[in-house]
Amino acid sequence: MTHPHEAPFSTLQFYATAPYPCSYLPGKAARSQVATPNHLIHHDVYSDLVRVGFRRSGVFTYRPWCDDCKACIPVRVQAADFRPNRSQRRAWKAHAPLSTHFVPLTFSQEHYALYLKYQTLRHAGGGMDQDSRDQYAQFLLQSRVRTHLIEFRDPSDHSLKMVSIVDQLADGLSSVYTFYDADEAGSKYGIYNIVWQIRWAQQCGLPYLYLGYWIRESPKMSYKSAFQPMQGLIQGRWMPLVTG
């Protein structure tokens, strides 16, 4: 594993945050290691940072750096070898008619309204359902790397069903965030979207789709382990992650 103080990271500085409540494991305290300065984290550097376990939120680039916990495992799907299971095939068939549109990474009131609705239905009380326009923009619309914003619409009436923000890296795609119409009974938008991103990586000849962190003990993370073959970054090495 490349150490952050070695090339190509020698121009960056790294610091650890103060402890804060963990969002995924109740009763746990978390810390993050943050890479700075932001203006030096361009496409190539960010690609290298993701390979050693970093992610971003807006222009904030970080990875878990907890004192007594190693539960967060960076994961990536091996795109070329992915074969959808039965549930994933059903999700693909159900939502394949959606039309996709790559649009500029700028604020849209329509996107923002869907985002707030999604947060209210899926994450009420977590704070993000109260995000202001500025907080939303800082979280999803600020980027110094190659970022794509994709709309998914119902072709019959052009209604917005889902929005994805995806970074394009040197060796894959990195799924930043996806929100969708969570009020639609029986929909499988989240599963469909990951399959769509894997297929996009295949079409681009990119070997991986990075899905952020997986925590075995967190039910919120369980959906990620269904996308196999998956690798996890464990003790500095990417290795097969079998979660069954």
JSON list of C-alpha atoms in Angstrom, two decimals:
[
{"chain": "A", "resi": 1, "resn": "MET", "atom": "CA", "xyz": [0.00, 0.00, 0.00]},
{"chain": "A", "resi": 2, "resn": "THR", "atom": "CA", "xyz": [1.31, 3.43, -0.93]},
{"chain": "A", "resi": 3, "resn": "HIS", "atom": "CA", "xyz": [1.80, 5.49, 2.19]},
{"chain": "A", "resi": 4, "resn": "PRO", "atom": "CA", "xyz": [0.26, 8.98, 1.96]},
{"chain": "A", "resi": 5, "resn": "HIS", "atom": "CA", "xyz": [3.64, 10.62, 2.58]},
{"chain": "A", "resi": 6, "resn": "GLU", "atom": "CA", "xyz": [5.22, 8.84, -0.40]},
{"chain": "A", "resi": 7, "resn": "ALA", "atom": "CA", "xyz": [4.94, 9.75, -4.10]},
{"chain": "A", "resi": 8, "resn": "PRO", "atom": "CA", "xyz": [2.55, 10.66, -5.63]},
{"chain": "A", "resi": 9, "resn": "PHE", "atom": "CA", "xyz": [1.26, 12.19, -2.37]},
{"chain": "A", "resi": 10, "resn": "SER", "atom": "CA", "xyz": [4.40, 14.03, -1.28]},
{"chain": "A", "resi": 11, "resn": "THR", "atom": "CA", "xyz": [2.86, 17.43, -2.06]},
{"chain": "A", "resi": 12, "resn": "LEU", "atom": "CA", "xyz": [-0.20, 16.75, 0.11]},
{"chain": "A", "resi": 13, "resn": "GLN", "atom": "CA", "xyz": [-0.71, 17.11, 3.83]},
{"chain": "A", "resi": 14, "resn": "PHE", "atom": "CA", "xyz": [-2.80, 14.76, 5.97]},
{"chain": "A", "resi": 15, "resn": "TYR", "atom": "CA", "xyz": [-4.45, 15.41, 9.29]},
{"chain": "A", "resi": 16, "resn": "ALA", "atom": "CA", "xyz": [-6.86, 13.53, 11.56]},
{"chain": "A", "resi": 17, "resn": "THR", "atom": "CA", "xyz": [-10.14, 15.05, 12.67]},
{"chain": "A", "resi": 18, "resn": "ALA", "atom": "CA", "xyz": [-11.40, 15.14, 16.24]},
{"chain": "A", "resi": 19, "resn": "PRO", "atom": "CA", "xyz": [-13.63, 12.21, 17.22]},
{"chain": "A", "resi": 20, "resn": "TYR", "atom": "CA", "xyz": [-17.32, 12.42, 16.25]},
{"chain": "A", "resi": 21, "resn": "PRO", "atom": "CA", "xyz": [-20.28, 10.00, 16.62]},
{"chain": "A", "resi": 22, "resn": "CYS", "atom": "CA", "xyz": [-20.17, 7.17, 14.09]},
{"chain": "A", "resi": 23, "resn": "SER", "atom": "CA", "xyz": [-23.04, 7.27, 11.59]},
{"chain": "A", "resi": 24, "resn": "TYR", "atom": "CA", "xyz": [-23.15, 3.50, 11.17]},
{"chain": "A", "resi": 25, "resn": "LEU", "atom": "CA", "xyz": [-22.27, 1.79, 14.45]},
{"chain": "A", "resi": 26, "resn": "PRO", "atom": "CA", "xyz": [-24.24, 3.08, 17.47]},
{"chain": "A", "resi": 27, "resn": "GLY", "atom": "CA", "xyz": [-22.15, 4.03, 20.46]},
{"chain": "A", "resi": 28, "resn": "LYS", "atom": "CA", "xyz": [-18.92, 4.19, 18.46]},
{"chain": "A", "resi": 29, "resn": "ALA", "atom": "CA", "xyz": [-16.74, 7.24, 17.93]},
{"chain": "A", "resi": 30, "resn": "ALA", "atom": "CA", "xyz": [-15.21, 7.84, 14.51]},
{"chain": "A", "resi": 31, "resn": "ARG", "atom": "CA", "xyz": [-12.35, 9.90, 13.11]},
{"chain": "A", "resi": 32, "resn": "SER", "atom": "CA", "xyz": [-11.28, 10.70, 9.57]},
{"chain": "A", "resi": 33, "resn": "GLN", "atom": "CA", "xyz": [-7.96, 11.34, 7.89]},
{"chain": "A", "resi": 34, "resn": "VAL", "atom": "CA", "xyz": [-8.26, 14.31, 5.55]},
{"chain": "A", "resi": 35, "resn": "ALA", "atom": "CA", "xyz": [-6.08, 15.08, 2.52]},
{"chain": "A", "resi": 36, "resn": "THR", "atom": "CA", "xyz": [-5.23, 18.73, 1.77]},
{"chain": "A", "resi": 37, "resn": "PRO", "atom": "CA", "xyz": [-4.85, 21.17, 0.06]},
{"chain": "A", "resi": 38, "resn": "ASN", "atom": "CA", "xyz": [-7.94, 20.65, -2.11]},
{"chain": "A", "resi": 39, "resn": "HIS", "atom": "CA", "xyz": [-6.58, 22.43, -5.18]},
{"chain": "A", "resi": 40, "resn": "LEU", "atom": "CA", "xyz": [-3.82, 19.82, -5.58]},
{"chain": "A", "resi": 41, "resn": "ILE", "atom": "CA", "xyz": [-6.23, 16.88, -5.61]},
{"chain": "A", "resi": 42, "resn": "HIS", "atom": "CA", "xyz": [-6.94, 16.64, -9.34]},
{"chain": "A", "resi": 43, "resn": "HIS", "atom": "CA", "xyz": [-7.98, 13.62, -11.42]},
{"chain": "A", "resi": 44, "resn": "ASP", "atom": "CA", "xyz": [-4.75, 11.59, -11.24]},
{"chain": "A", "resi": 45, "resn": "VAL", "atom": "CA", "xyz": [-4.03, 12.28, -7.58]},
{"chain": "A", "resi": 46, "resn": "TYR", "atom": "CA", "xyz": [-7.62, 11.54, -6.59]},
{"chain": "A", "resi": 47, "resn": "SER", "atom": "CA", "xyz": [-7.54, 8.26, -8.53]},
{"chain": "A", "resi": 48, "resn": "ASP", "atom": "CA", "xyz": [-4.47, 7.27, -6.51]},
{"chain": "A", "resi": 49, "resn": "LEU", "atom": "CA", "xyz": [-6.12, 8.33, -3.27]},
{"chain": "A", "resi": 50, "resn": "VAL", "atom": "CA", "xyz": [-9.20, 6.22, -3.97]},
{"chain": "A", "resi": 51, "resn": "ARG", "atom": "CA", "xyz": [-6.95, 3.21, -4.53]},
{"chain": "A", "resi": 52, "resn": "VAL", "atom": "CA", "xyz": [-5.67, 3.57, -0.96]},
{"chain": "A", "resi": 53, "resn": "GLY", "atom": "CA", "xyz": [-9.11, 3.96, 0.56]},
{"chain": "A", "resi": 54, "resn": "PHE", "atom": "CA", "xyz": [-10.06, 7.65, 0.31]},
{"chain": "A", "resi": 55, "resn": "ARG", "atom": "CA", "xyz": [-13.43, 9.07, -0.75]},
{"chain": "A", "resi": 56, "resn": "ARG", "atom": "CA", "xyz": [-14.74, 12.57, -1.20]},
{"chain": "A", "resi": 57, "resn": "SER", "atom": "CA", "xyz": [-17.68, 14.67, -0.10]},
{"chain": "A", "resi": 58, "resn": "GLY", "atom": "CA", "xyz": [-17.63, 17.77, -2.26]},
{"chain": "A", "resi": 59, "resn": "VAL", "atom": "CA", "xyz": [-13.98, 18.89, -2.22]},
{"chain": "A", "resi": 60, "resn": "PHE", "atom": "CA", "xyz": [-13.43, 17.21, 1.18]},
{"chain": "A", "resi": 61, "resn": "THR", "atom": "CA", "xyz": [-11.25, 14.10, 0.63]},
{"chain": "A", "resi": 62, "resn": "TYR", "atom": "CA", "xyz": [-11.07, 11.66, 3.52]},
{"chain": "A", "resi": 63, "resn": "ARG", "atom": "CA", "xyz": [-10.86, 8.08, 4.74]},
{"chain": "A", "resi": 64, "resn": "PRO", "atom": "CA", "xyz": [-11.78, 6.44, 8.06]},
{"chain": "A", "resi": 65, "resn": "TRP", "atom": "CA", "xyz": [-9.02, 6.84, 10.65]},
{"chain": "A", "resi": 66, "resn": "CYS", "atom": "CA", "xyz": [-10.58, 5.51, 13.82]},
{"chain": "A", "resi": 67, "resn": "ASP", "atom": "CA", "xyz": [-8.51, 4.80, 16.92]},
{"chain": "A", "resi": 68, "resn": "ASP", "atom": "CA", "xyz": [-9.87, 1.38, 17.84]},
{"chain": "A", "resi": 69, "resn": "CYS", "atom": "CA", "xyz": [-12.05, 0.25, 14.93]},
{"chain": "A", "resi": 70, "resn": "LYS", "atom": "CA", "xyz": [-11.30, -1.08, 11.44]},
{"chain": "A", "resi": 71, "resn": "ALA", "atom": "CA", "xyz": [-14.89, -1.90, 10.47]},
{"chain": "A", "resi": 72, "resn": "CYS", "atom": "CA", "xyz": [-15.00, 0.36, 7.39]},
{"chain": "A", "resi": 73, "resn": "ILE", "atom": "CA", "xyz": [-13.64, -1.57, 4.41]},
{"chain": "A", "resi": 74, "resn": "PRO", "atom": "CA", "xyz": [-13.23, 0.19, 1.04]},
{"chain": "A", "resi": 75, "resn": "VAL", "atom": "CA", "xyz": [-14.83, -2.01, -1.64]},
{"chain": "A", "resi": 76, "resn": "ARG", "atom": "CA", "xyz": [-14.87, -2.21, -5.41]},
{"chain": "A", "resi": 77, "resn": "VAL", "atom": "CA", "xyz": [-16.68, -4.45, -7.91]},
{"chain": "A", "resi": 78, "resn": "GLN", "atom": "CA", "xyz": [-14.63, -6.21, -10.58]},
{"chain": "A", "resi": 79, "resn": "ALA", "atom": "CA", "xyz": [-16.70, -4.98, -13.50]},
{"chain": "A", "resi": 80, "resn": "ALA", "atom": "CA", "xyz": [-15.59, -7.36, -16.24]},
{"chain": "A", "resi": 81, "resn": "ASP", "atom": "CA", "xyz": [-16.41, -10.43, -14.16]},
{"chain": "A", "resi": 82, "resn": "PHE", "atom": "CA", "xyz": [-19.73, -9.22, -12.75]},
{"chain": "A", "resi": 83, "resn": "ARG", "atom": "CA", "xyz": [-22.74, -11.44, -13.43]},
{"chain": "A", "resi": 84, "resn": "PRO", "atom": "CA", "xyz": [-26.05, -10.15, -12.03]},
{"chain": "A", "resi": 85, "resn": "ASN", "atom": "CA", "xyz": [-27.96, -12.41, -9.66]},
{"chain": "A", "resi": 86, "resn": "ARG", "atom": "CA", "xyz": [-31.69, -13.03, -9.94]},
{"chain": "A", "resi": 87, "resn": "SER", "atom": "CA", "xyz": [-32.71, -9.97, -7.92]},
{"chain": "A", "resi": 88, "resn": "GLN", "atom": "CA", "xyz": [-30.36, -7.73, -9.90]},
{"chain": "A", "resi": 89, "resn": "ARG", "atom": "CA", "xyz": [-31.69, -9.06, -13.21]},
{"chain": "A", "resi": 90, "resn": "ARG", "atom": "CA", "xyz": [-35.24, -8.32, -12.08]},
{"chain": "A", "resi": 91, "resn": "ALA", "atom": "CA", "xyz": [-34.29, -4.77, -11.09]},
{"chain": "A", "resi": 92, "resn": "TRP", "atom": "CA", "xyz": [-32.60, -4.25, -14.45]},
{"chain": "A", "resi": 93, "resn": "LYS", "atom": "CA", "xyz": [-35.63, -5.51, -16.36]},
{"chain": "A", "resi": 94, "resn": "ALA", "atom": "CA", "xyz": [-38.03, -3.39, -14.30]},
{"chain": "A", "resi": 95, "resn": "HIS", "atom": "CA", "xyz": [-36.18, -0.12, -14.86]},
{"chain": "A", "resi": 96, "resn": "ALA", "atom": "CA", "xyz": [-34.35, -0.65, -18.16]},
{"chain": "A", "resi": 97, "resn": "PRO", "atom": "CA", "xyz": [-36.85, 1.60, -20.03]},
{"chain": "A", "resi": 98, "resn": "LEU", "atom": "CA", "xyz": [-35.62, 4.65, -18.09]},
{"chain": "A", "resi": 99, "resn": "SER", "atom": "CA", "xyz": [-33.95, 7.24, -20.30]},
{"chain": "A", "resi": 100, "resn": "THR", "atom": "CA", "xyz": [-30.54, 8.52, -19.19]},
{"chain": "A", "resi": 101, "resn": "HIS", "atom": "CA", "xyz": [-29.25, 12.05, -19.62]},
{"chain": "A", "resi": 102, "resn": "PHE", "atom": "CA", "xyz": [-25.77, 13.38, -18.79]},
{"chain": "A", "resi": 103, "resn": "VAL", "atom": "CA", "xyz": [-26.28, 16.96, -17.65]},
{"chain": "A", "resi": 104, "resn": "PRO", "atom": "CA", "xyz": [-23.98, 19.73, -16.34]},
{"chain": "A", "resi": 105, "resn": "LEU", "atom": "CA", "xyz": [-22.90, 19.56, -12.70]},
{"chain": "A", "resi": 106, "resn": "THR", "atom": "CA", "xyz": [-25.01, 22.56, -11.71]},
{"chain": "A", "resi": 107, "resn": "PHE", "atom": "CA", "xyz": [-27.89, 23.24, -9.36]},
{"chain": "A", "resi": 108, "resn": "SER", "atom": "CA", "xyz": [-31.37, 22.16, -10.45]},
{"chain": "A", "resi": 109, "resn": "GLN", "atom": "CA", "xyz": [-34.46, 22.84, -8.38]},
{"chain": "A", "resi": 110, "resn": "GLU", "atom": "CA", "xyz": [-35.96, 19.61, -9.72]},
{"chain": "A", "resi": 111, "resn": "HIS", "atom": "CA", "xyz": [-32.95, 17.59, -8.53]},
{"chain": "A", "resi": 112, "resn": "TYR", "atom": "CA", "xyz": [-32.96, 19.33, -5.15]},
{"chain": "A", "resi": 113, "resn": "ALA", "atom": "CA", "xyz": [-36.66, 18.60, -4.59]},
{"chain": "A", "resi": 114, "resn": "LEU", "atom": "CA", "xyz": [-36.12, 14.90, -5.35]},
{"chain": "A", "resi": 115, "resn": "TYR", "atom": "CA", "xyz": [-33.08, 14.87, -3.03]},
{"chain": "A", "resi": 116, "resn": "LEU", "atom": "CA", "xyz": [-35.08, 16.31, -0.10]},
{"chain": "A", "resi": 117, "resn": "LYS", "atom": "CA", "xyz": [-37.91, 13.86, -0.74]},
{"chain": "A", "resi": 118, "resn": "TYR", "atom": "CA", "xyz": [-35.47, 10.95, -0.78]},
{"chain": "A", "resi": 119, "resn": "GLN", "atom": "CA", "xyz": [-33.82, 12.07, 2.45]},
{"chain": "A", "resi": 120, "resn": "THR", "atom": "CA", "xyz": [-37.20, 12.52, 4.15]},
{"chain": "A", "resi": 121, "resn": "LEU", "atom": "CA", "xyz": [-38.40, 9.04, 3.17]},
{"chain": "A", "resi": 122, "resn": "ARG", "atom": "CA", "xyz": [-35.14, 7.14, 3.65]},
{"chain": "A", "resi": 123, "resn": "HIS", "atom": "CA", "xyz": [-33.08, 9.08, 6.19]},
{"chain": "A", "resi": 124, "resn": "ALA", "atom": "CA", "xyz": [-35.53, 11.16, 8.21]},
{"chain": "A", "resi": 125, "resn": "GLY", "atom": "CA", "xyz": [-33.95, 12.57, 11.36]},
{"chain": "A", "resi": 126, "resn": "GLY", "atom": "CA", "xyz": [-30.43, 12.20, 10.04]},
{"chain": "A", "resi": 127, "resn": "GLY", "atom": "CA", "xyz": [-30.16, 15.89, 9.26]},
{"chain": "A", "resi": 128, "resn": "MET", "atom": "CA", "xyz": [-29.76, 15.62, 5.49]},
{"chain": "A", "resi": 129, "resn": "ASP", "atom": "CA", "xyz": [-33.53, 15.90, 5.03]},
{"chain": "A", "resi": 130, "resn": "GLN", "atom": "CA", "xyz": [-33.07, 19.49, 6.25]},
{"chain": "A", "resi": 131, "resn": "ASP", "atom": "CA", "xyz": [-30.13, 20.33, 3.98]},
{"chain": "A", "resi": 132, "resn": "SER", "atom": "CA", "xyz": [-30.24, 23.84, 2.57]},
{"chain": "A", "resi": 133, "resn": "ARG", "atom": "CA", "xyz": [-29.59, 24.54, -1.08]},
{"chain": "A", "resi": 134, "resn": "ASP", "atom": "CA", "xyz": [-26.00, 25.54, -0.20]},
{"chain": "A", "resi": 135, "resn": "GLN", "atom": "CA", "xyz": [-25.41, 22.36, 1.83]},
{"chain": "A", "resi": 136, "resn": "TYR", "atom": "CA", "xyz": [-26.75, 20.25, -1.03]},
{"chain": "A", "resi": 137, "resn": "ALA", "atom": "CA", "xyz": [-24.50, 22.03, -3.54]},
{"chain": "A", "resi": 138, "resn": "GLN", "atom": "CA", "xyz": [-21.41, 21.70, -1.33]},
{"chain": "A", "resi": 139, "resn": "PHE", "atom": "CA", "xyz": [-22.07, 17.98, -0.85]},
{"chain": "A", "resi": 140, "resn": "LEU", "atom": "CA", "xyz": [-22.81, 16.98, -4.45]},
{"chain": "A", "resi": 141, "resn": "LEU", "atom": "CA", "xyz": [-22.02, 19.77, -6.91]},
{"chain": "A", "resi": 142, "resn": "GLN", "atom": "CA", "xyz": [-18.52, 20.84, -5.87]},
{"chain": "A", "resi": 143, "resn": "SER", "atom": "CA", "xyz": [-15.78, 18.79, -7.51]},
{"chain": "A", "resi": 144, "resn": "ARG", "atom": "CA", "xyz": [-12.19, 19.17, -8.70]},
{"chain": "A", "resi": 145, "resn": "VAL", "atom": "CA", "xyz": [-12.17, 15.81, -10.49]},
{"chain": "A", "resi": 146, "resn": "ARG", "atom": "CA", "xyz": [-13.98, 14.29, -13.49]},
{"chain": "A", "resi": 147, "resn": "THR", "atom": "CA", "xyz": [-17.54, 14.12, -12.23]},
{"chain": "A", "resi": 148, "resn": "HIS", "atom": "CA", "xyz": [-20.70, 13.20, -14.11]},
{"chain": "A", "resi": 149, "resn": "LEU", "atom": "CA", "xyz": [-24.28, 13.98, -13.16]},
{"chain": "A", "resi": 150, "resn": "ILE", "atom": "CA", "xyz": [-26.79, 11.60, -14.70]},
{"chain": "A", "resi": 151, "resn": "GLU", "atom": "CA", "xyz": [-30.57, 11.89, -14.76]},
{"chain": "A", "resi": 152, "resn": "PHE", "atom": "CA", "xyz": [-32.85, 8.88, -15.09]},
{"chain": "A", "resi": 153, "resn": "ARG", "atom": "CA", "xyz": [-36.31, 9.73, -16.41]},
{"chain": "A", "resi": 154, "resn": "ASP", "atom": "CA", "xyz": [-39.55, 7.96, -17.22]},
{"chain": "A", "resi": 155, "resn": "PRO", "atom": "CA", "xyz": [-39.73, 8.13, -21.02]},
{"chain": "A", "resi": 156, "resn": "SER", "atom": "CA", "xyz": [-43.55, 8.23, -21.01]},
{"chain": "A", "resi": 157, "resn": "ASP", "atom": "CA", "xyz": [-43.84, 11.59, -19.23]},
{"chain": "A", "resi": 158, "resn": "HIS", "atom": "CA", "xyz": [-40.19, 12.67, -18.78]},
{"chain": "A", "resi": 159, "resn": "SER", "atom": "CA", "xyz": [-40.63, 12.70, -14.98]},
{"chain": "A", "resi": 160, "resn": "LEU", "atom": "CA", "xyz": [-37.43, 12.55, -12.95]},
{"chain": "A", "resi": 161, "resn": "LYS", "atom": "CA", "xyz": [-36.97, 9.22, -11.15]},
{"chain": "A", "resi": 162, "resn": "MET", "atom": "CA", "xyz": [-33.32, 9.17, -10.10]},
{"chain": "A", "resi": 163, "resn": "VAL", "atom": "CA", "xyz": [-30.10, 11.19, -10.08]},
{"chain": "A", "resi": 164, "resn": "SER", "atom": "CA", "xyz": [-26.55, 9.82, -9.82]},
{"chain": "A", "resi": 165, "resn": "ILE", "atom": "CA", "xyz": [-23.25, 11.59, -9.25]},
{"chain": "A", "resi": 166, "resn": "VAL", "atom": "CA", "xyz": [-20.30, 9.48, -10.41]},
{"chain": "A", "resi": 167, "resn": "ASP", "atom": "CA", "xyz": [-16.56, 10.23, -10.58]},
{"chain": "A", "resi": 168, "resn": "GLN", "atom": "CA", "xyz": [-14.50, 8.86, -13.45]},
{"chain": "A", "resi": 169, "resn": "LEU", "atom": "CA", "xyz": [-11.10, 7.61, -12.26]},
{"chain": "A", "resi": 170, "resn": "ALA", "atom": "CA", "xyz": [-8.01, 6.28, -14.01]},
{"chain": "A", "resi": 171, "resn": "ASP", "atom": "CA", "xyz": [-8.97, 2.67, -13.21]},
{"chain": "A", "resi": 172, "resn": "GLY", "atom": "CA", "xyz": [-12.72, 2.81, -12.76]},
{"chain": "A", "resi": 173, "resn": "LEU", "atom": "CA", "xyz": [-15.82, 4.69, -11.73]},
{"chain": "A", "resi": 174, "resn": "SER", "atom": "CA", "xyz": [-16.51, 5.86, -8.19]},
{"chain": "A", "resi": 175, "resn": "SER", "atom": "CA", "xyz": [-20.14, 6.02, -7.10]},
{"chain": "A", "resi": 176, "resn": "VAL", "atom": "CA", "xyz": [-20.44, 9.29, -5.17]},
{"chain": "A", "resi": 177, "resn": "TYR", "atom": "CA", "xyz": [-24.17, 9.45, -4.39]},
{"chain": "A", "resi": 178, "resn": "THR", "atom": "CA", "xyz": [-27.52, 8.41, -5.82]},
{"chain": "A", "resi": 179, "resn": "PHE", "atom": "CA", "xyz": [-31.00, 9.53, -4.84]},
{"chain": "A", "resi": 180, "resn": "TYR", "atom": "CA", "xyz": [-34.32, 8.51, -6.31]},
{"chain": "A", "resi": 181, "resn": "ASP", "atom": "CA", "xyz": [-38.09, 8.49, -5.95]},
{"chain": "A", "resi": 182, "resn": "ALA", "atom": "CA", "xyz": [-38.32, 6.35, -2.82]},
{"chain": "A", "resi": 183, "resn": "ASP", "atom": "CA", "xyz": [-42.09, 6.75, -2.67]},
{"chain": "A", "resi": 184, "resn": "GLU", "atom": "CA", "xyz": [-42.69, 4.40, -5.60]},
{"chain": "A", "resi": 185, "resn": "ALA", "atom": "CA", "xyz": [-43.90, 1.02, -4.30]},
{"chain": "A", "resi": 186, "resn": "GLY", "atom": "CA", "xyz": [-41.99, -2.00, -5.55]},
{"chain": "A", "resi": 187, "resn": "SER", "atom": "CA", "xyz": [-39.23, -0.02, -7.21]},
{"chain": "A", "resi": 188, "resn": "LYS", "atom": "CA", "xyz": [-35.63, -1.24, -7.18]},
{"chain": "A", "resi": 189, "resn": "TYR", "atom": "CA", "xyz": [-33.92, 1.93, -8.32]},
{"chain": "A", "resi": 190, "resn": "GLY", "atom": "CA", "xyz": [-30.87, 1.53, -6.07]},
{"chain": "A", "resi": 191, "resn": "ILE", "atom": "CA", "xyz": [-30.06, -1.98, -7.29]},
{"chain": "A", "resi": 192, "resn": "TYR", "atom": "CA", "xyz": [-30.72, -1.00, -10.90]},
{"chain": "A", "resi": 193, "resn": "ASN", "atom": "CA", "xyz": [-28.44, 2.00, -10.60]},
{"chain": "A", "resi": 194, "resn": "ILE", "atom": "CA", "xyz": [-25.43, 0.01, -9.40]},
{"chain": "A", "resi": 195, "resn": "VAL", "atom": "CA", "xyz": [-25.90, -2.50, -12.21]},
{"chain": "A", "resi": 196, "resn": "TRP", "atom": "CA", "xyz": [-26.12, 0.45, -14.62]},
{"chain": "A", "resi": 197, "resn": "GLN", "atom": "CA", "xyz": [-22.84, 1.88, -13.30]},
{"chain": "A", "resi": 198, "resn": "ILE", "atom": "CA", "xyz": [-21.12, -1.51, -13.59]},
{"chain": "A", "resi": 199, "resn": "ARG", "atom": "CA", "xyz": [-22.27, -1.79, -17.21]},
{"chain": "A", "resi": 200, "resn": "TRP", "atom": "CA", "xyz": [-21.02, 1.73, -17.87]},
{"chain": "A", "resi": 201, "resn": "ALA", "atom": "CA", "xyz": [-17.60, 0.79, -16.47]},
{"chain": "A", "resi": 202, "resn": "GLN", "atom": "CA", "xyz": [-17.60, -2.28, -18.75]},
{"chain": "A", "resi": 203, "resn": "GLN", "atom": "CA", "xyz": [-18.41, -0.13, -21.78]},
{"chain": "A", "resi": 204, "resn": "CYS", "atom": "CA", "xyz": [-15.57, 2.25, -20.90]},
{"chain": "A", "resi": 205, "resn": "GLY", "atom": "CA", "xyz": [-13.11, -0.64, -20.45]},
{"chain": "A", "resi": 206, "resn": "LEU", "atom": "CA", "xyz": [-12.61, 0.34, -16.81]},
{"chain": "A", "resi": 207, "resn": "PRO", "atom": "CA", "xyz": [-11.89, -2.55, -14.43]},
{"chain": "A", "resi": 208, "resn": "TYR", "atom": "CA", "xyz": [-13.61, -1.34, -11.25]},
{"chain": "A", "resi": 209, "resn": "LEU", "atom": "CA", "xyz": [-16.65, 0.32, -9.77]},
{"chain": "A", "resi": 210, "resn": "TYR", "atom": "CA", "xyz": [-15.75, 1.75, -6.37]},
{"chain": "A", "resi": 211, "resn": "LEU", "atom": "CA", "xyz": [-18.67, 1.68, -3.93]},
{"chain": "A", "resi": 212, "resn": "GLY", "atom": "CA", "xyz": [-17.19, 3.44, -0.93]},
{"chain": "A", "resi": 213, "resn": "TYR", "atom": "CA", "xyz": [-17.12, 1.63, 2.41]},
{"chain": "A", "resi": 214, "resn": "TRP", "atom": "CA", "xyz": [-18.71, -1.60, 3.56]},
{"chain": "A", "resi": 215, "resn": "ILE", "atom": "CA", "xyz": [-19.29, -2.45, 7.22]},
{"chain": "A", "resi": 216, "resn": "ARG", "atom": "CA", "xyz": [-20.23, -6.03, 8.05]},
{"chain": "A", "resi": 217, "resn": "GLU", "atom": "CA", "xyz": [-22.20, -5.03, 11.16]},
{"chain": "A", "resi": 218, "resn": "SER", "atom": "CA", "xyz": [-24.20, -2.27, 9.43]},
{"chain": "A", "resi": 219, "resn": "PRO", "atom": "CA", "xyz": [-27.55, -3.21, 7.81]},
{"chain": "A", "resi": 220, "resn": "LYS", "atom": "CA", "xyz": [-27.35, 0.02, 5.79]},
{"chain": "A", "resi": 221, "resn": "MET", "atom": "CA", "xyz": [-24.30, -1.39, 3.98]},
{"chain": "A", "resi": 222, "resn": "SER", "atom": "CA", "xyz": [-25.54, -4.93, 3.36]},
{"chain": "A", "resi": 223, "resn": "TYR", "atom": "CA", "xyz": [-26.75, -4.27, -0.20]},
{"chain": "A", "resi": 224, "resn": "LYS", "atom": "CA", "xyz": [-23.20, -3.68, -1.43]},
{"chain": "A", "resi": 225, "resn": "SER", "atom": "CA", "xyz": [-22.03, -7.23, -0.73]},
{"chain": "A", "resi": 226, "resn": "ALA", "atom": "CA", "xyz": [-24.50, -8.64, -3.28]},
{"chain": "A", "resi": 227, "resn": "PHE", "atom": "CA", "xyz": [-22.45, -7.22, -6.16]},
{"chain": "A", "resi": 228, "resn": "GLN", "atom": "CA", "xyz": [-19.84, -9.88, -6.79]},
{"chain": "A", "resi": 229, "resn": "PRO", "atom": "CA", "xyz": [-17.02, -10.39, -7.46]},
{"chain": "A", "resi": 230, "resn": "MET", "atom": "CA", "xyz": [-16.02, -7.73, -4.97]},
{"chain": "A", "resi": 231, "resn": "GLN", "atom": "CA", "xyz": [-12.66, -6.76, -3.55]},
{"chain": "A", "resi": 232, "resn": "GLY", "atom": "CA", "xyz": [-11.96, -5.13, -0.21]},
{"chain": "A", "resi": 233, "resn": "LEU", "atom": "CA", "xyz": [-8.94, -3.10, 0.86]},
{"chain": "A", "resi": 234, "resn": "ILE", "atom": "CA", "xyz": [-7.76, -5.04, 3.91]},
{"chain": "A", "resi": 235, "resn": "GLN", "atom": "CA", "xyz": [-4.49, -4.26, 5.67]},
{"chain": "A", "resi": 236, "resn": "GLY", "atom": "CA", "xyz": [-3.34, -2.28, 2.64]},
{"chain": "A", "resi": 237, "resn": "ARG", "atom": "CA", "xyz": [-4.09, -4.92, 0.00]},
{"chain": "A", "resi": 238, "resn": "TRP", "atom": "CA", "xyz": [-7.03, -5.36, -2.36]},
{"chain": "A", "resi": 239, "resn": "MET", "atom": "CA", "xyz": [-8.28, -8.92, -1.99]},
{"chain": "A", "resi": 240, "resn": "PRO", "atom": "CA", "xyz": [-11.48, -10.88, -2.72]},
{"chain": "A", "resi": 241, "resn": "LEU", "atom": "CA", "xyz": [-14.24, -10.00, -0.29]},
{"chain": "A", "resi": 242, "resn": "VAL", "atom": "CA", "xyz": [-16.59, -12.91, 0.32]},
{"chain": "A", "resi": 243, "resn": "THR", "atom": "CA", "xyz": [-19.31, -11.83, 2.71]},
{"chain": "A", "resi": 244, "resn": "GLY", "atom": "CA", "xyz": [-21.59, -14.87, 2.84]}
]
